[in-house]
């Protein structure tokens, strides 16, 4: 231990500043593309293709956005269709996910039953393989069930991705709620179900909200399966549909950027509004209160 | 209030018996402490009475009803938990109101009952607070309030004082005793602290290894422990126990230690004669022993181990046959560690246990 020298104030400050430097660089790295996306979406097709590039739009316009949300326009009709499809698939995935994950996680947390550990890890094993591994098997399965080109195929697939994480997160939440609370409730006159709904559920709201966001965003952003399972234009979801901006002869870059921006709005809004639950979900149980 | 009766209650997990053939009866209005070291089955027994875990076999009655298979909510009991188990998202008022809401009482009735209970426990000023904003003692009172508000047939308490600091514990101990007295409540109270059991309970049920060892008033358990486990568990400092041989010659019976012999009175000799294997365990409480600087009749040689003055009484530990023997002395007695002393046993108040079964020996 003779080598140990006390860490000086200066050294601490040095590390702190180095850390801040790294954060600044990373922030620029992640924010710049998004900024470029927004700036491009405000340009005309002509301004967007100029060389040397026009960094700041000289004549900013919202025309690209109007076009997308105008149901009378062909592009708008398509875009709104994709948007609705994505929203619908993500919402159903999320709701079903919560309805299944909450009781499953509760059972894993509270009950000791044969095969409990095995089952719990089986659930997690699903997440250890890359998603593409399941692409062909699932496609064949969907075709066999006649689900290709339906939203059901996506919802089922997204559930198999989302459920393990949801169950795992929620179990952590339930583990943190002392089971004596339920015992107390049952002695106070509640049935098992009432104890769960009146006492445990309200206490695990942050966890349920956080897992909902996780599965919503997961479903909203998913591309590979949506691309494989859906070939009919009217059933496509946003990540797939947006590709139609790339055409054989020209790409409507400003339109594409506007569509991309609108696609990220729900995710960002969800995140900002429910951010505090999110952080709690990830740190809950880290320390004993 | 009502009586609580356990008949041949068993609980096992697989091959492991957590509670074996426990039977006892808590009279209406009686305060019974279930006491024993951790893992002895006392909390399991309480949870069985509450219905939180199912019985393996046996029968439990509360009042006139057999409740063995009923849900906790239908047993008409209230429980106070070690960690209080207050509902963290509810105010104190709503914590107290919950049992009444579950029983579909009207708003006016709930309001009145909650305020009455709050008044009894002096927590009226806390009704709008959340549990986390309360001190340990206040949380404890709220937990009692939630039990009290419903006027149940019996109260079950699971180590309710063990999360409190020493000073508050003594205070709450007398408050619970007062609570029992005022309500004439039937209480089954689990504790690992024999002192709590002795000071609070009308009767104590001493448990060990899932088996009920003795069920009697604290005074009787203290005076007549049925075996060496109960003898050493109840009382502080613990009863001293010395393994000895029983020897009889020429009509005289004596206990033989390593290099000493203790002649027995006639009554004790008859008890010693009942030993199953010729060996016995001699037990004595600290207050029944006398210390001598020379070998008087009826005394046994030993060596001073440690001396602990506490102010009004000095406790000394004497080594006899390498067993520690506790003895209490007036603070004026001057002894030193390693000093040779003699300990005189009181034939009237000594205990004799069987060397093999550890049960208290009884004259044939």
Coordinates of N, CA, C and O in Angstrom, one line a residue, chain A residues 178 180-181 183-191 194 198-199 202-203, chain B residues 52 72-73 77 79 81 83 85-89 99 102-103 146 150:
Chain A
X178 N -42.9 -4.8 0.0 CA -42.9 -5.8 1.1 C -44.2 -6.7 1.0 O -45.3 -6.1 0.9
X180 N -45.5 -8.1 3.3 CA -46.4 -7.9 4.5 C -47.5 -6.9 4.2 O -48.5 -7.0 4.9
X181 N -47.3 -6.0 3.2 CA -48.4 -5.1 2.9 C -49.6 -5.9 2.4 O -50.7 -5.5 2.7
X183 N -50.2 -9.1 3.1 CA -50.7 -9.8 4.2 C -51.6 -8.9 5.1 O -52.7 -9.3 5.5
X184 N -51.1 -7.7 5.3 CA -51.9 -6.7 6.1 C -53.2 -6.5 5.4 O -54.3 -6.5 6.1
X185 N -53.2 -6.3 4.1 CA -54.4 -6.0 3.4 C -55.4 -7.2 3.5 O -56.6 -7.0 3.7
X186 N -54.8 -8.4 3.4 CA -55.7 -9.6 3.5 C -56.3 -9.7 4.8 O -57.5 -10.1 5.0
X187 N -55.6 -9.4 5.9 CA -56.1 -9.4 7.2 C -57.1 -8.3 7.4 O -58.1 -8.5 8.1
X188 N -56.9 -7.2 6.8 CA -57.8 -6.0 6.9 C -59.1 -6.3 6.1 O -59.9 -5.4 6.0
X189 N -59.2 -7.4 5.4 CA -60.5 -7.7 4.8 C -60.4 -7.8 3.3 O -61.5 -7.9 2.7
X190 N -59.2 -7.7 2.7 CA -59.2 -7.8 1.2 C -59.0 -9.2 0.8 O -58.4 -10.0 1.5
X191 N -59.5 -9.5 -0.4 CA -59.2 -10.8 -1.0 C -57.8 -10.6 -1.6 O -57.2 -9.6 -1.7
X194 N -58.0 -8.1 -4.4 CA -58.1 -6.8 -3.9 C -56.8 -6.3 -3.4 O -56.4 -5.1 -3.6
X198 N -55.6 -3.0 -5.0 CA -55.7 -1.8 -4.2 C -54.4 -1.4 -3.5 O -54.2 -0.2 -3.2
X199 N -53.5 -2.3 -3.3 CA -52.3 -2.0 -2.6 C -51.0 -2.1 -3.5 O -50.2 -1.2 -3.6
X202 N -51.1 0.2 -7.2 CA -50.8 1.7 -7.1 C -49.3 1.9 -6.8 O -48.7 2.9 -7.2
X203 N -48.7 1.0 -6.0 CA -47.3 1.2 -5.6 C -46.4 0.9 -6.8 O -45.2 1.3 -6.7
Chain B
X52 N -52.5 -16.7 7.0 CA -51.6 -16.3 5.9 C -50.9 -17.4 5.2 O -50.5 -17.4 4.1
X72 N -57.8 -15.1 5.5 CA -57.5 -14.2 6.6 C -58.6 -13.2 6.8 O -59.0 -12.9 8.0
X73 N -59.2 -12.7 5.7 CA -60.2 -11.7 5.9 C -61.5 -12.1 6.6 O -62.2 -11.3 7.1
X77 N -59.7 -11.1 12.6 CA -58.5 -10.8 13.4 C -57.8 -9.6 12.9 O -58.1 -9.1 11.8
X79 N -53.8 -7.7 12.8 CA -52.4 -8.1 13.0 C -51.5 -6.8 12.9 O -51.8 -5.9 12.2
X81 N -47.6 -5.9 12.3 CA -46.4 -6.5 11.8 C -45.1 -5.9 12.3 O -45.1 -4.7 12.7
X83 N -42.5 -4.8 10.6 CA -42.2 -3.6 9.9 C -43.4 -2.7 9.7 O -43.5 -1.8 8.8
X85 N -46.0 -2.5 8.2 CA -46.7 -2.7 6.9 C -47.8 -1.7 6.8 O -49.0 -2.0 6.4
X86 N -47.5 -0.4 7.0 CA -48.5 0.6 6.7 C -48.5 0.8 5.2 O -47.4 0.7 4.5
X87 N -49.6 1.2 4.6 CA -49.7 1.4 3.2 C -49.1 2.7 2.9 O -49.6 3.8 3.2
X88 N -47.9 2.7 2.2 CA -47.1 3.9 2.0 C -47.8 5.0 1.2 O -47.5 6.1 1.4
X89 N -48.7 4.6 0.3 CA -49.3 5.6 -0.6 C -50.6 6.2 0.1 O -51.2 7.0 -0.6
X99 N -59.4 -1.0 6.7 CA -60.1 -2.2 7.1 C -61.6 -2.0 7.1 O -62.4 -2.9 6.9
X102 N -63.0 -1.9 3.5 CA -63.1 -3.3 3.0 C -64.3 -4.0 3.5 O -64.8 -4.9 3.0
X103 N -64.8 -3.5 4.7 CA -66.0 -4.1 5.2 C -67.3 -3.3 4.9 O -68.3 -3.4 5.5
X146 N -54.7 0.8 13.3 CA -55.3 0.1 12.2 C -55.9 -1.3 12.7 O -56.9 -1.8 12.2
X150 N -61.1 -1.8 14.1 CA -62.1 -2.7 13.6 C -62.8 -3.5 14.7 O -63.7 -4.2 14.5

